[in-house]
PDB file of C-alpha atoms in Angstrom:
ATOM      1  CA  UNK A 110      31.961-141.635   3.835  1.00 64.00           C
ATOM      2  CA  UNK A 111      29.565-143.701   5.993  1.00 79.00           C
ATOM      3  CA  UNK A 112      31.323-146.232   8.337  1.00 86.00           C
ATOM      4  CA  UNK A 113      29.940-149.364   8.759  1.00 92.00           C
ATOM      5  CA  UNK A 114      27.519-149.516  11.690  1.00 94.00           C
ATOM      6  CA  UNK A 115      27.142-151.913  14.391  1.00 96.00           C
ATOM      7  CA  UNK A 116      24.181-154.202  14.222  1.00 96.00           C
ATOM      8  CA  UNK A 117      21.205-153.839  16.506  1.00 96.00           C
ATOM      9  CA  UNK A 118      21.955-156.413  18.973  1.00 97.00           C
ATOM     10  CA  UNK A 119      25.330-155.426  20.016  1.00 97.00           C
ATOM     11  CA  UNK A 120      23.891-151.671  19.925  1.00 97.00           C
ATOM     12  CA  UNK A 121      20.734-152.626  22.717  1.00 97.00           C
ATOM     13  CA  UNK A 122      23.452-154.764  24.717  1.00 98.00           C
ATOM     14  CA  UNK A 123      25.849-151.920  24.832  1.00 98.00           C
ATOM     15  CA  UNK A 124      23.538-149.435  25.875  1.00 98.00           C
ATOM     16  CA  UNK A 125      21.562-151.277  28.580  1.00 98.00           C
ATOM     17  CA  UNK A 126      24.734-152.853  29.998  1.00 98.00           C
ATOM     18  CA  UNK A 127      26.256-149.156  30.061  1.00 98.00           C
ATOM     19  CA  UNK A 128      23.051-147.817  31.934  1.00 98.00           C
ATOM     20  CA  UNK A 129      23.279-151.113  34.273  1.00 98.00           C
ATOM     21  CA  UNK A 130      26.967-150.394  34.885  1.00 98.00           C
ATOM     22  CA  UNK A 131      26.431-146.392  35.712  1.00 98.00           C
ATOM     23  CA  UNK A 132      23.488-147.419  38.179  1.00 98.00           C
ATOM     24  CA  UNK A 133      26.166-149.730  39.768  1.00 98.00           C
ATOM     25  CA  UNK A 134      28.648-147.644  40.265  1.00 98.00           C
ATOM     26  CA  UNK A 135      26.479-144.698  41.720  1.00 97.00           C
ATOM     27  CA  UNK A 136      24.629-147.502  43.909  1.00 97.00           C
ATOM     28  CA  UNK A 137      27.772-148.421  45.117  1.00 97.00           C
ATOM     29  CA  UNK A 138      29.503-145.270  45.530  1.00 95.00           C
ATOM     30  CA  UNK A 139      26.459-143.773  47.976  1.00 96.00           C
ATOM     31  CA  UNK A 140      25.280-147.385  49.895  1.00 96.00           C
ATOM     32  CA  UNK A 141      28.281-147.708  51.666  1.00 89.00           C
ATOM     33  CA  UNK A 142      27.699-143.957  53.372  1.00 94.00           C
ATOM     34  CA  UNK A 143      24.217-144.508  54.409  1.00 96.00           C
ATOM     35  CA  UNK A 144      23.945-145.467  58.140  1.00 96.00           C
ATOM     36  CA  UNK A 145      22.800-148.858  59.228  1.00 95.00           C
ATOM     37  CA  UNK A 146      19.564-149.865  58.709  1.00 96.00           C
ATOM     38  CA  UNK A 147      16.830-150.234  56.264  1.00 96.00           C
ATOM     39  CA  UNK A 148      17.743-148.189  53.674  1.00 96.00           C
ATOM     40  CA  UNK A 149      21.350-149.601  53.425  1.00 96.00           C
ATOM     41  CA  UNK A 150      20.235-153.270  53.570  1.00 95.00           C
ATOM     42  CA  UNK A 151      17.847-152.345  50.577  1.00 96.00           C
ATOM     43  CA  UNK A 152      20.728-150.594  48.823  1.00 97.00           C
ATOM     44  CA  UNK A 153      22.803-153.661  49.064  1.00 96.00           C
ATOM     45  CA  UNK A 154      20.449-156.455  48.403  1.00 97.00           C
ATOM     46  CA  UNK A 155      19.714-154.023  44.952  1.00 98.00           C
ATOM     47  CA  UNK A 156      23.318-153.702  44.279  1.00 98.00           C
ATOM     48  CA  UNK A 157      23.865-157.346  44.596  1.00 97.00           C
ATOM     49  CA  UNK A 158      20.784-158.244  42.628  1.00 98.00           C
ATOM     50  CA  UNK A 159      21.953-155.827  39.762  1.00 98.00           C
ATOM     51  CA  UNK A 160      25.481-157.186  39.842  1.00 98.00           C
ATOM     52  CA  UNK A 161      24.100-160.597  38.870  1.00 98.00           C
ATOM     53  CA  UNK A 162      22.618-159.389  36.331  1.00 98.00           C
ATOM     54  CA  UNK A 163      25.380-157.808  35.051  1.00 98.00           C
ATOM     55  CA  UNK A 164      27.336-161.007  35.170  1.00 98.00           C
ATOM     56  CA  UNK A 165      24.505-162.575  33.352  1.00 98.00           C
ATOM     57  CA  UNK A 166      24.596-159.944  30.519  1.00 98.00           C
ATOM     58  CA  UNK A 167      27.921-159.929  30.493  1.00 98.00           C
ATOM     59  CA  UNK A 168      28.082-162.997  29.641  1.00 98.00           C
ATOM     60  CA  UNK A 169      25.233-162.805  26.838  1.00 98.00           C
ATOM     61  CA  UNK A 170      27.070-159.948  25.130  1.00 97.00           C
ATOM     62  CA  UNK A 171      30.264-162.084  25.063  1.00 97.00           C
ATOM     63  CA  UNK A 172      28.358-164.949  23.675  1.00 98.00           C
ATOM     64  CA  UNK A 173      26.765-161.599  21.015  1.00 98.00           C
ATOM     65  CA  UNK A 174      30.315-160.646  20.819  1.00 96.00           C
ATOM     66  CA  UNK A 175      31.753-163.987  19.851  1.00 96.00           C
ATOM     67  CA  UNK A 176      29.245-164.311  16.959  1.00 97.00           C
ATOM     68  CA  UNK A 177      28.820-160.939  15.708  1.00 96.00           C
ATOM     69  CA  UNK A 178      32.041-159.446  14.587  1.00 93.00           C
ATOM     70  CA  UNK A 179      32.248-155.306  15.030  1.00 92.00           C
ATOM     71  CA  UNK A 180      32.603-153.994  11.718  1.00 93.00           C
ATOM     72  CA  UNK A 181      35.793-152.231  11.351  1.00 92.00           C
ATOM     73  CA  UNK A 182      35.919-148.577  10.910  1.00 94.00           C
ATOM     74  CA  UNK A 183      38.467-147.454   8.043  1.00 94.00           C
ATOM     75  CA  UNK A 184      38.622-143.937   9.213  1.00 94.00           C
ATOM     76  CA  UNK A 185      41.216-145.425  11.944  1.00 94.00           C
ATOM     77  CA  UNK A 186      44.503-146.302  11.152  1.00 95.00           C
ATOM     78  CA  UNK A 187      45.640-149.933  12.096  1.00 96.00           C
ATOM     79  CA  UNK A 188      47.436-148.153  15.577  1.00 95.00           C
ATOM     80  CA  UNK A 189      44.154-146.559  16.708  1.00 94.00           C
ATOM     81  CA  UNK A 190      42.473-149.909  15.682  1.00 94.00           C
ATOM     82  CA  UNK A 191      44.839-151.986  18.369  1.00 96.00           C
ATOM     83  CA  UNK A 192      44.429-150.010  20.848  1.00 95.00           C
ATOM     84  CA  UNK A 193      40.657-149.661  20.712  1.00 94.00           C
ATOM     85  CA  UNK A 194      40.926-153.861  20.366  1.00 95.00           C
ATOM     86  CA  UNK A 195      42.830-153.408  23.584  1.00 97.00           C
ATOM     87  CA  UNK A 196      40.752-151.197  25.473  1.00 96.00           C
ATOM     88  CA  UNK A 197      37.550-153.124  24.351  1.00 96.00           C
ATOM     89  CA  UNK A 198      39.107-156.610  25.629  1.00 97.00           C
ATOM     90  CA  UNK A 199      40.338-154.882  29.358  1.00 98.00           C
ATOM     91  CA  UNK A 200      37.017-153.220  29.108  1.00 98.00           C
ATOM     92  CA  UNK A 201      35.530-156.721  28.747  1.00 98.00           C
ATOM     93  CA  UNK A 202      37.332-158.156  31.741  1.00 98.00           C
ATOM     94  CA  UNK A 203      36.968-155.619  34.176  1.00 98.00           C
ATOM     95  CA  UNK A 204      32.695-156.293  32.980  1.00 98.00           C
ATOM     96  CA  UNK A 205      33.514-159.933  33.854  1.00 98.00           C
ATOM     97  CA  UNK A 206      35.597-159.517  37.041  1.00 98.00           C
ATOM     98  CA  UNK A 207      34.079-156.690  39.061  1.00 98.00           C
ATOM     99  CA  UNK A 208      30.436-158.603  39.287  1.00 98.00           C
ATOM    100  CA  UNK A 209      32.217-161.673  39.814  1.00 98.00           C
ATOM    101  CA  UNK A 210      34.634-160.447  42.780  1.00 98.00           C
ATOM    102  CA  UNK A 211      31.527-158.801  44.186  1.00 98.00           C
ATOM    103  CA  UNK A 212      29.756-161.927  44.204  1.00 98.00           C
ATOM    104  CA  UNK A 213      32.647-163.614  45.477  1.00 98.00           C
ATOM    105  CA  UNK A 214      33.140-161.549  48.287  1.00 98.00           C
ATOM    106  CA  UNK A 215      28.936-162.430  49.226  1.00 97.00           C
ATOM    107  CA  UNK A 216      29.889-165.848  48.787  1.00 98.00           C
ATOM    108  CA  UNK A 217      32.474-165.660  52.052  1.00 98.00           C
ATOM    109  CA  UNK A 218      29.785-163.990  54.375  1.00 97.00           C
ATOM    110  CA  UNK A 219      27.356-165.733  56.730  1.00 96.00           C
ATOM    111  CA  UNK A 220      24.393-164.263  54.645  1.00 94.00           C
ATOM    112  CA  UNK A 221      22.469-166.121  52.135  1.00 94.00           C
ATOM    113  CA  UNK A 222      22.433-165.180  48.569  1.00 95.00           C
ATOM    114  CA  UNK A 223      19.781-163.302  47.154  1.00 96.00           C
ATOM    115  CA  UNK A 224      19.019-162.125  43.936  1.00 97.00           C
ATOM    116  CA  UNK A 225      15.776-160.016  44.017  1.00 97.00           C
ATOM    117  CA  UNK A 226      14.728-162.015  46.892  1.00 95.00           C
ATOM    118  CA  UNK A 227      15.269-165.454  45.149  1.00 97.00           C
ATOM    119  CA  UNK A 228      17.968-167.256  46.819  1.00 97.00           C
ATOM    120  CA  UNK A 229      21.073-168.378  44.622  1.00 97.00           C
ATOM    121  CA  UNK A 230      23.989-170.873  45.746  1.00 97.00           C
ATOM    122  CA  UNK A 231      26.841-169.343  47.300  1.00 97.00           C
ATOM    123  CA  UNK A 232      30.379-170.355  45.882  1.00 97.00           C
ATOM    124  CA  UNK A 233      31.736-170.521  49.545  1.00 96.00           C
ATOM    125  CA  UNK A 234      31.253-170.378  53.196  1.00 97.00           C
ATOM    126  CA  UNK A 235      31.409-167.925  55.933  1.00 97.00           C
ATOM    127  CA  UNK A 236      35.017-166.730  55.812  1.00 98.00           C
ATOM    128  CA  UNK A 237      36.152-163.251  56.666  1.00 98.00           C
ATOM    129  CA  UNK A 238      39.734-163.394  55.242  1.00 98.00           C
ATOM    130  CA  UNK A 239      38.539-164.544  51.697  1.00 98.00           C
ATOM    131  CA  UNK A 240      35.398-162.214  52.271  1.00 98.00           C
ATOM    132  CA  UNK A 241      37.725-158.876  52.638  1.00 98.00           C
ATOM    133  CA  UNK A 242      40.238-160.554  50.158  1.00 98.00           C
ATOM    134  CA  UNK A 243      36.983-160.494  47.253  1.00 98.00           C
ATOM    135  CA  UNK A 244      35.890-157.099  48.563  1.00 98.00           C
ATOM    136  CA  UNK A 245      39.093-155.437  48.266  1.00 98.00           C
ATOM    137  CA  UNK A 246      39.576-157.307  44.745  1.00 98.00           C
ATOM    138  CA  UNK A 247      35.901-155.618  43.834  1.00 98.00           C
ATOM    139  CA  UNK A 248      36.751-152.371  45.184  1.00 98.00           C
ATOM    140  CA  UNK A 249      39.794-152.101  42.934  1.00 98.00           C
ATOM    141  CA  UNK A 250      38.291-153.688  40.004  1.00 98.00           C
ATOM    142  CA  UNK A 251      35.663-150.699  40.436  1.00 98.00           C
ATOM    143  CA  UNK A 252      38.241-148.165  40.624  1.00 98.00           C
ATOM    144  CA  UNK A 253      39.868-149.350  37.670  1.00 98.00           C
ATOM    145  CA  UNK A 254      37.059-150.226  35.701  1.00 98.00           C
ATOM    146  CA  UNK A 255      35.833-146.358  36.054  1.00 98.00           C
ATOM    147  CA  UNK A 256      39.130-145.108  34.963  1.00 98.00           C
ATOM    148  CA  UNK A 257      38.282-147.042  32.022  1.00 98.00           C
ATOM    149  CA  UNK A 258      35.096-145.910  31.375  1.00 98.00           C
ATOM    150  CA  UNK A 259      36.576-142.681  31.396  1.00 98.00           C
ATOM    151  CA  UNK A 260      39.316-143.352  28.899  1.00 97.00           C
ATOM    152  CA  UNK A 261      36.836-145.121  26.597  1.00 97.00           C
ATOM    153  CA  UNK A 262      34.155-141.979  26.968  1.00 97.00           C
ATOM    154  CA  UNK A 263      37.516-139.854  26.339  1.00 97.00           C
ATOM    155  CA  UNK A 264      38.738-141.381  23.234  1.00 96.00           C
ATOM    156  CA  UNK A 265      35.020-140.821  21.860  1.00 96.00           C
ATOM    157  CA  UNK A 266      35.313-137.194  22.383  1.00 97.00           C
ATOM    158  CA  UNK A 267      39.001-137.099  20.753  1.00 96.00           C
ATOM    159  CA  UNK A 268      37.419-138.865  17.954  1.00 95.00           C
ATOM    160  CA  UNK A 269      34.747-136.198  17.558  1.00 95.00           C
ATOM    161  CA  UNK A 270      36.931-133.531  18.091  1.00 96.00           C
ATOM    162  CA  UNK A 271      39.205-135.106  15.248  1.00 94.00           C
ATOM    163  CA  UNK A 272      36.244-135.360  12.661  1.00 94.00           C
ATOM    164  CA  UNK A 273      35.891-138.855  13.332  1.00 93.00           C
ATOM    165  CA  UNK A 274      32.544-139.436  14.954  1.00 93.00           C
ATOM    166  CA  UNK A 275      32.848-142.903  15.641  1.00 94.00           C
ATOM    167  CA  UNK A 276      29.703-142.717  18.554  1.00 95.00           C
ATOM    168  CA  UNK A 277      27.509-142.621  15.159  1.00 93.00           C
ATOM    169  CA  UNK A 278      27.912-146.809  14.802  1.00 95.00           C
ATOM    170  CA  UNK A 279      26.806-147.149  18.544  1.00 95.00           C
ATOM    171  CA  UNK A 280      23.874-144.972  18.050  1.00 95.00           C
ATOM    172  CA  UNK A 281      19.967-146.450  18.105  1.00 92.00           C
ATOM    173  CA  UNK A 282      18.506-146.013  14.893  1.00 83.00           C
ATOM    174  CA  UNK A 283      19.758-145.223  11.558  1.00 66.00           C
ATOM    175  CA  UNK A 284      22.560-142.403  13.136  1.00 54.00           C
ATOM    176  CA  UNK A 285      23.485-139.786  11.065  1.00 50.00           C
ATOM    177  CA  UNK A 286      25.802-139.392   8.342  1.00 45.00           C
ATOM    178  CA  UNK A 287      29.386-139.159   9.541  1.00 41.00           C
TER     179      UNK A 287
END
């Protein structure tokens, strides 16, 4: 049986939002151990810059979500179906409040805005206590939104391994049969 796929726009949003989020989090694992200078000011202002976007496409594949409905899978029973629900909606949030914390924490420094070198409004003022308050809320958003990642990656491969390949409705293109 062929499971219904998912149509091309939430496919392209999925995809580039998943390669935006991995160049994230490997931007933002290795810019914090360069030394001062250049190199780390450039890693950061890209960072920033890419986090913006993500908040931006985040919120586009929301409004994609809200209007396109996933087709349901009936390979699944209604248990596997909740929790996927569940992991797709934290999975959602963490996509909506990692950017934002991180653009929080900007907001709080001295520093003006900058999204590939265009200047944006702030949402605050120089403050270091709210600054380190948003940066620690971004740093554990991060965390948590990679352990996450790694569940939802997981329960892929369980799929697969089960005879259920569900990373066929995801796939560019026509996918192959299941």
């Amino acid at each position: 049986m062929r499971p219904p796929r998912y149509d091309a726009g939430s496919i392209a949003l999925h995809w580039l939002h998943a390669a935006l989020i991995l160049t994230l989090l490997g931007l933002g694992l290795t810019m914090t151990d360069l030394p001062k200078g250049a190199e780390r000011s450039a890693a950061i202002s890209l960072h920033k810059s890419l986090g913006i976007l993500a908040l931006l496409l985040f919120g586009l594949r929301l409004a994609w979500r809200l209007t396109h409905r996933p087709p349901t899978d009936p390979r699944l029973t209604p248990w596997q179906h909740g929790m996927a629900r569940m992991g797709h909606r934290l999975l959602y949030l963490l996509l909506l409040l990692t950017p934002l914390s991180g653009y929080l924490s900007s907001s709080f420094t001295p520093y003006p805005m900058r999204v590939f070198g265009l200047s944006i409004p702030k949402a605050g003022y120089p403050d270091e206590t709210l600054n380190a308050l948003f940066g620690t809320a971004h740093s554990v958003l991060t965390w948590t939104l990679m352990a996450v990642l790694v569940t939802h990656v997981a329960a892929v491969i369980l799929h697969q391994r089960q005879g259920i390949p569900v990373l066929t409705r995801m796939l560019p293109g026509r996918g192959p049969d299941c």
